[in-house]
Coordinates of C-alpha atoms and ligand atoms in Angstrom, one line a residue:
X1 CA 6.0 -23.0 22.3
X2 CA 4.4 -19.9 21.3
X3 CA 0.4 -19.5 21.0
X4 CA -0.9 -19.5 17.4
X5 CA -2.4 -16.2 16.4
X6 CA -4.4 -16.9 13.3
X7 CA -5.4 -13.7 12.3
X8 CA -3.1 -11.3 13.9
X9 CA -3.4 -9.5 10.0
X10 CA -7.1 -8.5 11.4
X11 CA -5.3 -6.6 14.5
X12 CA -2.6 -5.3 13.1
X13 CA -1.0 -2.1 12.1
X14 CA 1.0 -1.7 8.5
X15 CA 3.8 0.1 8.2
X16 CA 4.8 0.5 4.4
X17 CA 8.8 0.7 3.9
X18 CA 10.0 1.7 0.7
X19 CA 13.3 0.4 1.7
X20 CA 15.6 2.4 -0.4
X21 CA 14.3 5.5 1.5
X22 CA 14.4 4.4 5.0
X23 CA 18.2 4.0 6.1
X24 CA 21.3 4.1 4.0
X25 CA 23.9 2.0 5.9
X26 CA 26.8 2.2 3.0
X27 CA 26.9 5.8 1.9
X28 CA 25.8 5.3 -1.6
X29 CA 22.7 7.5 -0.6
X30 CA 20.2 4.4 -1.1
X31 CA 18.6 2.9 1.5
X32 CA 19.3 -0.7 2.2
X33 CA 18.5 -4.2 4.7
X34 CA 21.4 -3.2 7.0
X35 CA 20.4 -0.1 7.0
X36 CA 16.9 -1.2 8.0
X37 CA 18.5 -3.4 10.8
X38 CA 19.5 -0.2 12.7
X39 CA 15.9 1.3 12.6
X40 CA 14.3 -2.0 14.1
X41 CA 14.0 0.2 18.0
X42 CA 12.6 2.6 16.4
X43 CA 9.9 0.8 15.4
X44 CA 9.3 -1.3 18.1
X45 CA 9.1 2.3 19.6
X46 CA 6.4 3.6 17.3
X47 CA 4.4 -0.1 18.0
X48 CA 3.6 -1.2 14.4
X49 CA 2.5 -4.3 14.0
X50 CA 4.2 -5.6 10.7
X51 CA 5.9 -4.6 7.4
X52 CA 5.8 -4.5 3.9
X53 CA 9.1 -3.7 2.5
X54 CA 8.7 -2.7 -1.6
X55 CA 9.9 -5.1 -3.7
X56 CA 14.0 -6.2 -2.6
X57 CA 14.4 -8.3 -5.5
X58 CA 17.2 -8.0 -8.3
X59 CA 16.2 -5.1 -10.6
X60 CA 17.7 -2.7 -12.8
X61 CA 15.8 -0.5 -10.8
X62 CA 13.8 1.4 -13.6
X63 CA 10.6 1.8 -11.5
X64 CA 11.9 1.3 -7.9
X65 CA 12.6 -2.2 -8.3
X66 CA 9.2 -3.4 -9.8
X67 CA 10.8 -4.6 -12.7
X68 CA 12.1 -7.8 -11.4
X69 CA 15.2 -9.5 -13.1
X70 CA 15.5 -12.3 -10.3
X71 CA 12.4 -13.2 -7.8
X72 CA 14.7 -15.2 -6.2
X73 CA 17.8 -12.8 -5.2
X74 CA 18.1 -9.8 -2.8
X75 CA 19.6 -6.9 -5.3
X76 CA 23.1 -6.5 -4.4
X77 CA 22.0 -2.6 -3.5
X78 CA 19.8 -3.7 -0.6
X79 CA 22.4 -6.3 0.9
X80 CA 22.3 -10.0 0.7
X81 CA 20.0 -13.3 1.5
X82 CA 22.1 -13.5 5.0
X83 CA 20.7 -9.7 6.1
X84 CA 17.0 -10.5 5.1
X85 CA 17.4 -14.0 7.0
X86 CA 18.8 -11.8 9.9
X87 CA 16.1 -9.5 9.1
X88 CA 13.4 -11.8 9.4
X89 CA 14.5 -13.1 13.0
X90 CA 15.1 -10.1 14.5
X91 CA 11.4 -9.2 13.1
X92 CA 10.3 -12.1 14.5
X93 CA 11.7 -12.2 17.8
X94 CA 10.3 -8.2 18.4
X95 CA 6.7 -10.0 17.2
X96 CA 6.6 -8.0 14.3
X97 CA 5.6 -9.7 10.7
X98 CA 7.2 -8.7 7.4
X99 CA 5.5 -8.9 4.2
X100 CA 7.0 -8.3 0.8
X101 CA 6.1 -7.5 -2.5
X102 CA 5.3 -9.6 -5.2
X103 CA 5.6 -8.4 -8.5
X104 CA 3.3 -11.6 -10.4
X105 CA 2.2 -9.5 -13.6
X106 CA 5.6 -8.6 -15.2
X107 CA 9.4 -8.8 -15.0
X108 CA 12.2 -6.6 -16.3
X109 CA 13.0 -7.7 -19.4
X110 CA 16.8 -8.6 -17.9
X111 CA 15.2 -11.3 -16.7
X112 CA 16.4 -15.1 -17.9
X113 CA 12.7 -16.3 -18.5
X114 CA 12.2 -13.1 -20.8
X115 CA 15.7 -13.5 -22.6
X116 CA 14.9 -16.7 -23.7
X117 CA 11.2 -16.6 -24.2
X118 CA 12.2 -13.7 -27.1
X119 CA 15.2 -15.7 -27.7
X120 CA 12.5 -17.4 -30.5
X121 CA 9.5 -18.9 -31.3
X122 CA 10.1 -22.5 -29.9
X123 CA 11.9 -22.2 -27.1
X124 CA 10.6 -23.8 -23.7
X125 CA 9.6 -20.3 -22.5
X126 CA 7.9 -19.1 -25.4
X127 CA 4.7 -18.4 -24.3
X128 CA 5.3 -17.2 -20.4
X129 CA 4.9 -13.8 -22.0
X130 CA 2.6 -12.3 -23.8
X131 CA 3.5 -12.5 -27.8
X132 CA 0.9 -11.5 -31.0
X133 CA 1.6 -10.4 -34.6
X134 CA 0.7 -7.4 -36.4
X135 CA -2.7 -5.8 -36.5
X136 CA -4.7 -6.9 -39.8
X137 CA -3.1 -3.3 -41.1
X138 CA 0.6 -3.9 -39.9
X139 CA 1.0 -1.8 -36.5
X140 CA 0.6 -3.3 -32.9
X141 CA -2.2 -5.7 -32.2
X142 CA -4.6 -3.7 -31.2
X143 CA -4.9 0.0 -29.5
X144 CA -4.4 -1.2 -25.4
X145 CA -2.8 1.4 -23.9
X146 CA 0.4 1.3 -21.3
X147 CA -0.2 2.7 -18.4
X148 CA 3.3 4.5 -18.5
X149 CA 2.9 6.3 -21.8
X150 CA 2.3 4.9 -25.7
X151 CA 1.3 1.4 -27.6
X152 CA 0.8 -1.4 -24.9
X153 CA 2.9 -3.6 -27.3
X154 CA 6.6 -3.6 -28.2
X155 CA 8.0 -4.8 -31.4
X156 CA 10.8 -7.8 -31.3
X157 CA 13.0 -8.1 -34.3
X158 CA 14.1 -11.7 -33.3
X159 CA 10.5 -12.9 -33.1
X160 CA 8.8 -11.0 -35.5
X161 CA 5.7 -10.0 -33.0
X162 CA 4.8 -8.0 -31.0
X163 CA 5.1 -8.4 -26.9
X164 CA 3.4 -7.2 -24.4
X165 CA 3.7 -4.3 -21.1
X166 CA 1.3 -3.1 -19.1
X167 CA 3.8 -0.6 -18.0
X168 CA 7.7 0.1 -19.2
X169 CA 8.4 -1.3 -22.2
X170 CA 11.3 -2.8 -20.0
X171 CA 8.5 -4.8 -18.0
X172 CA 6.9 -7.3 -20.2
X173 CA 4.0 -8.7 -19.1
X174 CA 3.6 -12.5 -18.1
X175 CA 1.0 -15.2 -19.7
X176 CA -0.9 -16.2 -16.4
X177 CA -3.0 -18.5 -19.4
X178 CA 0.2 -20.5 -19.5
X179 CA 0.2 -22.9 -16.5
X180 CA 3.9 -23.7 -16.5
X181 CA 4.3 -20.3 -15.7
X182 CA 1.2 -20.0 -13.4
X183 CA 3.1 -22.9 -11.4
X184 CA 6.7 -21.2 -11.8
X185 CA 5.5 -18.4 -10.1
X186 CA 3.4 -20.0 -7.6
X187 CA 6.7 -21.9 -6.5
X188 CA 8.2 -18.2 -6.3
X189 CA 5.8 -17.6 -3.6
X190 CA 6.4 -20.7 -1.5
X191 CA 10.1 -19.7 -1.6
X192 CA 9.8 -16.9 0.3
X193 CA 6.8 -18.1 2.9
X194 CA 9.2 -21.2 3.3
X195 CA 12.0 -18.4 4.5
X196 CA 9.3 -17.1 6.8
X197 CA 7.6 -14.2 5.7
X198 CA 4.3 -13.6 6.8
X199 CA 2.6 -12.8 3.4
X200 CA 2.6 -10.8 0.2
X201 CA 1.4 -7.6 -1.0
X202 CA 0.2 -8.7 -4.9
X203 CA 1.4 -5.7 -6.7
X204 CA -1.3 -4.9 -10.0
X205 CA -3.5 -7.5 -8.7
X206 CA -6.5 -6.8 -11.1
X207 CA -4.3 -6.8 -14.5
X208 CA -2.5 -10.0 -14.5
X209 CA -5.0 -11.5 -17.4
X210 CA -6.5 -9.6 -20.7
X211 CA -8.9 -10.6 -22.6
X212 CA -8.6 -13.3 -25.1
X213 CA -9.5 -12.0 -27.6
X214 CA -7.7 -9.1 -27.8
X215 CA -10.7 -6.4 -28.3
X216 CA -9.9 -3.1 -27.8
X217 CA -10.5 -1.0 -25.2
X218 CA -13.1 2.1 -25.4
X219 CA -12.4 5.5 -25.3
X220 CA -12.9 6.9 -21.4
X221 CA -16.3 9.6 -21.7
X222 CA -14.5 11.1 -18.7
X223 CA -11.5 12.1 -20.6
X224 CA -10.6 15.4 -22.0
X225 CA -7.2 17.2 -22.7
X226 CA -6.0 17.0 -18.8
X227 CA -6.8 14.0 -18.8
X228 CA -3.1 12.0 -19.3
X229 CA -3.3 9.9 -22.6
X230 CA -2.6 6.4 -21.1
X231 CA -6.2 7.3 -19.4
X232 CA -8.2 8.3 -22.0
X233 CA -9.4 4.5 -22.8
X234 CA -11.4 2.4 -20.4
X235 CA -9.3 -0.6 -19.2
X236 CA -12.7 -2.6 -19.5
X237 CA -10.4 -5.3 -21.5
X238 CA -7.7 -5.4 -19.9
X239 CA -8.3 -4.9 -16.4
X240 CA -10.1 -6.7 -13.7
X241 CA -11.1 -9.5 -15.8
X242 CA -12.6 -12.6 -14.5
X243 CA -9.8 -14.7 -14.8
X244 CA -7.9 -12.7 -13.1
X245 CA -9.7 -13.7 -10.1
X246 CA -8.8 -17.4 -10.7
X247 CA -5.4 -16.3 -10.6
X248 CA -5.7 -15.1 -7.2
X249 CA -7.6 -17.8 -5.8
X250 CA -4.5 -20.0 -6.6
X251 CA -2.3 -18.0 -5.1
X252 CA -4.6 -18.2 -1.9
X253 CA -4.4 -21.5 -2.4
X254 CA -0.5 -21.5 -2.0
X255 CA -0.7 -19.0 1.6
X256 CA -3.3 -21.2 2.9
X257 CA -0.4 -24.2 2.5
X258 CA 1.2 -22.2 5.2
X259 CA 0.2 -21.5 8.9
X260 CA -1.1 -17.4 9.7
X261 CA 0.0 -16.0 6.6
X262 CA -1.8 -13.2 4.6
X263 CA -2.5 -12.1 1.3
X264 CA -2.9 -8.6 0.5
X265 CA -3.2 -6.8 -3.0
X266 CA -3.3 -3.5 -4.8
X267 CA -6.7 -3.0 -6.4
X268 CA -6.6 0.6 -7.9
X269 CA -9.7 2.1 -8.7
X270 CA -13.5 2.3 -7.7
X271 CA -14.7 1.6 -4.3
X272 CA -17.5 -0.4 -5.8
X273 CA -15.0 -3.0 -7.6
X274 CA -13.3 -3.7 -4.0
X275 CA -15.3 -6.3 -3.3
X276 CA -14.8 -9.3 -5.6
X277 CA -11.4 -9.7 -4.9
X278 CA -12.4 -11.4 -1.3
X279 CA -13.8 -14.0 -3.4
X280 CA -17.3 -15.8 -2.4
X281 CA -17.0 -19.6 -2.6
X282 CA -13.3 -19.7 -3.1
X283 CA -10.9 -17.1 -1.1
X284 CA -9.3 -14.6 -3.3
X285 CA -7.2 -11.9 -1.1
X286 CA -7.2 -11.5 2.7
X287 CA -6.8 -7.7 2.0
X288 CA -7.8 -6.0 -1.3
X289 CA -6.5 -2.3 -0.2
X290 CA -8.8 0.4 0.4
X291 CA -7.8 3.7 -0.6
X292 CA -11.0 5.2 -0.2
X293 CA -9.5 7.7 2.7
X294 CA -7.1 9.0 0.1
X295 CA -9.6 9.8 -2.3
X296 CA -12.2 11.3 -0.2
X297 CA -12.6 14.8 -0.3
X298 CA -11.9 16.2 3.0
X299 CA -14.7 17.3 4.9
X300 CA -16.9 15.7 7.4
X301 CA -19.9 14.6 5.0
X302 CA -18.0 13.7 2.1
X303 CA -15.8 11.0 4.6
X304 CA -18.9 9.8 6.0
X305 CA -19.9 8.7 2.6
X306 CA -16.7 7.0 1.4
X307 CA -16.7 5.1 4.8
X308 CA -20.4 4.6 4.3
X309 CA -19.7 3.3 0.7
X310 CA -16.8 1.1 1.3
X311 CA -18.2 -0.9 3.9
X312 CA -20.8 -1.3 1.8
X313 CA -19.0 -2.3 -0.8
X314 CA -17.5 -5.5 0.9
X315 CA -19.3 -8.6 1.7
X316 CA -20.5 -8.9 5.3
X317 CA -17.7 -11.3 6.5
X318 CA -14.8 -9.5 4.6
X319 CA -12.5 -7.9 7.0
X320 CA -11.9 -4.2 6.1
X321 CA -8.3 -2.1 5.7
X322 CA -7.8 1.4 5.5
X323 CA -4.4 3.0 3.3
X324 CA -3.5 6.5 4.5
X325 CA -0.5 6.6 1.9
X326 CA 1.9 4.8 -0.4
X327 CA 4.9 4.7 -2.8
X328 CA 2.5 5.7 -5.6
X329 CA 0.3 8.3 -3.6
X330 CA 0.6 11.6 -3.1
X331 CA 1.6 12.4 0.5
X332 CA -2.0 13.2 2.5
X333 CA -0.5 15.9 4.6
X334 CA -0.2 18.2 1.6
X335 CA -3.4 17.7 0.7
X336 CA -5.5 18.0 4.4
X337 CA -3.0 20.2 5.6
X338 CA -1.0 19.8 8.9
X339 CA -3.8 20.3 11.6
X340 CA -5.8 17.7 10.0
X341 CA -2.9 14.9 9.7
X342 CA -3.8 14.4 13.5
X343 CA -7.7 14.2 12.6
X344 CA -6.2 11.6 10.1
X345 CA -4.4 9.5 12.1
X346 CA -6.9 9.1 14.8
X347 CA -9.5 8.0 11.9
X348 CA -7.0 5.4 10.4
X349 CA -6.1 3.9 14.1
X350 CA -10.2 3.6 15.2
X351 CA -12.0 2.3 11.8
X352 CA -12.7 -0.8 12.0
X353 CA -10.4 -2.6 9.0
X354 CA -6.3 -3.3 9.2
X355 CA -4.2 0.0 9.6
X356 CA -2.0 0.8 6.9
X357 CA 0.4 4.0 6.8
X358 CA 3.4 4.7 4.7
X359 CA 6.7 5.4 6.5
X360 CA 6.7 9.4 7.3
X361 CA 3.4 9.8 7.3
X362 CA 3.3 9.5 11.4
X363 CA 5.7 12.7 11.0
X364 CA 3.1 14.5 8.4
X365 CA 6.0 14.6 5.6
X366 CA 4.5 16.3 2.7
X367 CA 5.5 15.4 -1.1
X368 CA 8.9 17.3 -1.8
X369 CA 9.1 19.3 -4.6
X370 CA 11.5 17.9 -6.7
X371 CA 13.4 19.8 -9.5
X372 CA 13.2 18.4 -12.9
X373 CA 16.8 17.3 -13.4
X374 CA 16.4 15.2 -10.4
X375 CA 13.4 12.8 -11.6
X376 CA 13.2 9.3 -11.6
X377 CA 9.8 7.9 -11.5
X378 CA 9.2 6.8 -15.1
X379 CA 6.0 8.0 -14.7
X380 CA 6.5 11.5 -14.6
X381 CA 9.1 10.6 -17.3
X382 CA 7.2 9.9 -20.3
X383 CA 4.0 11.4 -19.2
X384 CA 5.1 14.3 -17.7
X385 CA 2.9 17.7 -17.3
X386 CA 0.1 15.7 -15.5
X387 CA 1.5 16.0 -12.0
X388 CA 2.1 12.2 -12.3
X389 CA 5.0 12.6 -10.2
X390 CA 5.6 9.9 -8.0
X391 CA 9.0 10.9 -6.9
X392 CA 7.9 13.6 -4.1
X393 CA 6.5 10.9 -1.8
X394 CA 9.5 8.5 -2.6
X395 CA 11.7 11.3 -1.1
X396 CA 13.6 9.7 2.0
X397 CA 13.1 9.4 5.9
X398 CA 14.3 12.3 7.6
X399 CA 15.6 10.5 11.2
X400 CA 17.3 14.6 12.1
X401 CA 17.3 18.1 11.3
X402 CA 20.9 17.7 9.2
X403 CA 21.0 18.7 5.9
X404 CA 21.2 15.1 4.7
X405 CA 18.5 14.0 7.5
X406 CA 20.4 11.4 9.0
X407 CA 19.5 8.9 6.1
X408 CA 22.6 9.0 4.2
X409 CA 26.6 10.2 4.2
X410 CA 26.7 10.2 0.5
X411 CA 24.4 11.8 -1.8
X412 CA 20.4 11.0 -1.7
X413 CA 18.9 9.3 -4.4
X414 CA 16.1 12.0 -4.2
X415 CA 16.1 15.3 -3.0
X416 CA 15.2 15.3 1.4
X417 CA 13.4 18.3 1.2
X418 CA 13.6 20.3 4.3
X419 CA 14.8 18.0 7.2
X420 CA 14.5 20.4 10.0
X421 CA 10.8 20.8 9.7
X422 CA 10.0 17.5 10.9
X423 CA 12.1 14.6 11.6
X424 CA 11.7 12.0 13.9
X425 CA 14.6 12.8 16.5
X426 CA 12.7 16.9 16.7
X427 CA 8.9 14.7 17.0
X428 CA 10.9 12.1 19.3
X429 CA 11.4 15.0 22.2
X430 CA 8.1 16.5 21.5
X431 CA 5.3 14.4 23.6
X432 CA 2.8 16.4 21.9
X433 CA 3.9 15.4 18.6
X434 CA 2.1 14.0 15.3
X435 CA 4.7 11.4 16.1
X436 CA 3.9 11.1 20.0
X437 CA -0.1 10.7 18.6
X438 CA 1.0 7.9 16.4
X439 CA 2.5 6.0 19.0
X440 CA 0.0 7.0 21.4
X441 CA -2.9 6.1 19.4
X442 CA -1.3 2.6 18.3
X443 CA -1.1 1.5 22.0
X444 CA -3.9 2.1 22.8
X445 CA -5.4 0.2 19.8
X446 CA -3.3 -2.8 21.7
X447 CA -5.3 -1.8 24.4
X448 CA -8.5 -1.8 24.0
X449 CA -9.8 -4.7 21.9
X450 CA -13.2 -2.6 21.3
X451 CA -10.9 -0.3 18.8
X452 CA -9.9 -3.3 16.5
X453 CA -12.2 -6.3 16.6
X454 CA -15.0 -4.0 17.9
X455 CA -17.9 -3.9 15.4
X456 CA -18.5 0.1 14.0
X457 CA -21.6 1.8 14.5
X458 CA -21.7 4.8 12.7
X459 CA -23.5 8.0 13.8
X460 CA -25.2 10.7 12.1
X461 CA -22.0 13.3 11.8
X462 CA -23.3 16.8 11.7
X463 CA -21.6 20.3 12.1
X464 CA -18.6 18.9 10.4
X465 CA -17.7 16.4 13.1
X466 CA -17.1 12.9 12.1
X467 CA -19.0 10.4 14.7
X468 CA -18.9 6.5 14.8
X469 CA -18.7 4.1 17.6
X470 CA -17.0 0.9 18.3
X471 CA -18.4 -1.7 20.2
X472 CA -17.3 -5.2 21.6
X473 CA -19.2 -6.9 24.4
X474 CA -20.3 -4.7 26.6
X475 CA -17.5 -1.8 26.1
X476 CA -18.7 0.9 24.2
X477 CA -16.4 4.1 22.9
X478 CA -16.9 6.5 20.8
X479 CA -15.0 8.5 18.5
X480 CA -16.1 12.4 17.0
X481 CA -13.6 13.9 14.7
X482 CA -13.5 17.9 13.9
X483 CA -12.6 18.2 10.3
X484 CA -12.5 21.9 10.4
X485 CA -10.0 24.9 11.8
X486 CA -12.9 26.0 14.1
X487 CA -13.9 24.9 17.3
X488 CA -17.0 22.7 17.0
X489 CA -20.1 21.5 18.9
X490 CA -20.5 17.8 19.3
X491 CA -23.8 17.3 20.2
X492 CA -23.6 14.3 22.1
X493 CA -25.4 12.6 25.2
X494 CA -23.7 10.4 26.9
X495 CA -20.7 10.3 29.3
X496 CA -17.6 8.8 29.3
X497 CA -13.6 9.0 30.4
X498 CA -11.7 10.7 27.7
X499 CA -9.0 8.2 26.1
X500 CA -6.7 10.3 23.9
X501 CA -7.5 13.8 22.1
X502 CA -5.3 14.5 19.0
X503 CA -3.9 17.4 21.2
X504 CA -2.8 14.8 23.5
X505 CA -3.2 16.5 26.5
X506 CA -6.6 15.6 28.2
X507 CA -6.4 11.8 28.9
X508 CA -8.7 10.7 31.6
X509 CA -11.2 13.7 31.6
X510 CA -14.7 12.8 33.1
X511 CA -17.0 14.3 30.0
X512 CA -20.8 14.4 30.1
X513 CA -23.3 15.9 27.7
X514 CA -22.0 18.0 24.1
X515 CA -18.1 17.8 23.9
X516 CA -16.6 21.3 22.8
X517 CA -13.4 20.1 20.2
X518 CA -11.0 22.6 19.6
X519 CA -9.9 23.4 15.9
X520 CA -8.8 20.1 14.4
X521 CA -9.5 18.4 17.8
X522 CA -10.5 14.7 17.8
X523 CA -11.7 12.4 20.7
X524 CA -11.8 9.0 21.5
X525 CA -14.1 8.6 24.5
X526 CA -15.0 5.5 26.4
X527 CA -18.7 5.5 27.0
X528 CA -20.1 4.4 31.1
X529 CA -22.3 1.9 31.2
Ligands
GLC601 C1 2.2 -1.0 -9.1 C2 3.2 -0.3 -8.2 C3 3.9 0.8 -8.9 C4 4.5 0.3 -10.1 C5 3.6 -0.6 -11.0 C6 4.3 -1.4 -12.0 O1 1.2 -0.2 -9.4 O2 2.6 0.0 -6.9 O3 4.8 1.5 -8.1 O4 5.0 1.3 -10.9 O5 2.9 -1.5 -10.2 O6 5.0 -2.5 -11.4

């Protein structure tokens, strides 16, 4: 029988699949499961540790399938129940982990539950969504905001009130304050941990309850005209409430039923709110994820400080994460520029916290510029002119140089930008690739224990190198990062065998005193003891 390993989440190394980008397998220029199934040497080849596919679920597909019409079915595009079964085993048998999306604070409004909870007043689902009358002056409820553009709440001519949608007006919002529904979709979750997946990523994790009594939110003293209108009031009533967190505890609850599983959700916002969602006497999430790296600025002090910050931000026994990039962020590479994508990399891989990376990030894809005729984030749909865009990191994997990147024979759902560029086959035969550093820099994670369950000790980083060490037992290594185009000093004292350089070519270099880095060179360096 095989060994147990409890918390192989801790060790582990995320690869985010949006899987209608990865690999079409039937020509209709979306990817799919079977098309996934061919990818699975690849990577095994790149060394991930686990998944997390978007959600697969039936969906009319308004907002890449996170309008849910059946929690229960694979959507006919992606394949069927037999090629996620096969999935999961072949997964398995590589010892990689798959995690999927769940979608807990809304479902398309296709959905049966939502057909007949507006079907009327009395019916048995009547309150599994959110329903109010008019305001005291006719009009919606009150002035909450979606986050997609206009009025938070959406008139029903059968009912005669108002419902409610923290996003598309085609994604009504569930009462988590009705506990027939809390248990519904609690029973959604041991569905698919029965079928063997490893965990769930909670989509909107901080929004699933409002407040009571319905208050309205306050204008944001941030906002101005740039600011896009769904911002410009504070969530303070509808986000991140206290029951929310009650929510998540019981969905804890449900994982811990199950052996090794995980629990990770999207928190979006401050830093300083991160916390909570561990929990304190009860467990909340395994994995509240950190996007601090992503909204850094990019230069030596200023990522000091959001490491600084986060890790201060979590309680002492919390394990920490790291997100590099994501369906809904833009892509890092066009924001750091290519030299620093390997400065990048080499940070994610030796934090201390779970590695998670979004699938062509290990070849630096940058967003692609997409013309407007060709859009189809909603986002950018009804609030467009704010660079709200979510489409140019949603653009597909490019496996080749062809035109259509090796993704597809039929016609992309998104435009591939240039494939040539950077693909995986062109990074593939390059050992000095972005894409060789990737794989390099994930072995020797596997490696050397130090680099994952090794506690950090951070260093003073001057002359715009990033310094922190890592330390388990008596192995020591350190890390200095140059953030700039320059060569740079790193005033440093000890000695030690090189491990990896982001140039990957000086492994096992003796080094002794201050280490001169090359433009955009970063180190890993095992100390002597
Ligand atoms: C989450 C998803 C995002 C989606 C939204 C509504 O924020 O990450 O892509 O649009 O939820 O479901």
């Amino acid at each position: 029988m095989k060994q147990r390993d409890t918390e192989w989440w801790r060790r582990a190394v995320f690869y985010e699949i949006a899987l209608i980008s990865f690999q079409d397998s039937n020509g209709d220029g979306k990817g799919d499961l079977p098309g996934l199934l061919q990818r699975l040497d690849y990577l095994k080849w790149l060394g991930v540790d686990a998944l997390w596919l978007t959600p697969i679920f039936r969906s009319p597909m308004l907002d890449l399938g996170y309008d849910i019409a059946d929690f229960l079915a694979i959507d006919p595009a992606f394949g069927t129940m037999q090629d996620f079964d096969r999935l999961l085993d072949e997964l398995h048998a590589l010892d990689l982990h798959l995690i999927l999306d769940l979608v807990p604070n809304h479902t398309s409004d296709q959905h049966e539950w939502f057909r007949e909870s507006r079907s009327s007043r009395s019916n048995s689902k009547s309150d599994w969504y959110i329903w109010e009358g008019a305001g005291t002056h006719g009009g919606p409820p009150n002035n909450w905001l979606s986050r997609f553009g206009g009025s938070a709440w959406e008139w029903d001519a059968t009912r005669e009130q108002y419902y409610y949608h923290s996003f598309l007006v085609q994604q009504p919002d569930f009462n988590w304050r009705n506990p027939e529904l809390r248990s519904a979709m609690l029973d959604v979750m041991r569905f698919w941990l029965r079928r063997g997946v490893d965990g769930f990523r909670v989509d909107a994790s901080a929004v699933l309850i409002k407040d009571d009594l319905l208050r309205d939110n306050p204008p944001n003293p941030k906002a101005d005209d740039k600011t896009p209108p769904p911002q410009r009031l504070e969530p303070v009533f509808t986000d991140d409430r206290r029951e929310t967190m009650d929510c998540l505890e019981q969905m804890r609850e449900v994982i811990d039923e199950f052996e090794d599983r995980v629990l990770c959700g999207e928190v979006q916002g401050k830093t300083d709110r991160i916390g909570h969602f561990y929990g304190s006497e009860k467990p909340r999430l395994h994995l509240p994820l950190n996007f601090a790296l992503i909204d850094s600025r990019w230069d030596a002090l200023s990522v000091q400080a959001a490491i600084d910050a986060y890790y201060k931000a979590i309680p002492d026994w919390a394990w920490p994460d790291w997100v590099i990039g994501g369906h809904d962020k833009k892509r890092m590479a066009g924001k750091i520029g290519q030299p620093q994508t390997r400065i990048l990399a080499m940070l994610l891989l030796t934090l201390k916290g779970t590695a998670f990376f979004f699938a062509g990030d290990e070849i630096g894809m940058e967003s692609v510029n997409i013309p407007p005729e060709r859009v189809r984030d909603p986002f950018e749909k009804l609030v467009g002119g704010f660079g709200l865009n979510r489409d140019p990191e949603r653009s597909p994997m490019r496996w080749d140089g062809s035109e259509k990147g090796g993704f597809t024979t039929g016609e992309p759902w998104l435009p591939m930008g240039n494939t040539s560029e950077r693909n995986i086959d062109r990074q593939q035969k390059e050992p000095h690739s972005l894409l060789w550093l990737y794989r390099r820099l994930i072995e020797l994670r596997h490696r050397e224990p130090a680099l994952t369950l090794g506690e950090l000790l951070p260093s003073r980083s001057r002359n715009e190198v990033l310094i922190y060490r890592r330390r388990l037992d008596d192995i020591e290594i350190a890390i200095g990062l140059n953030l700039v185009h320059e060569p740079r000093r790193w005033e440093w004292e000890g000695a030690g065998t090189l491990l990896l350089s982001t140039h990957l070519d000086r492994e096992e270099q003796t080094l002794s005193g201050p280490i001169f880095l090359r433009a955009d060179e970063g180190v890993i360096v095992k100390l002597k003891r």
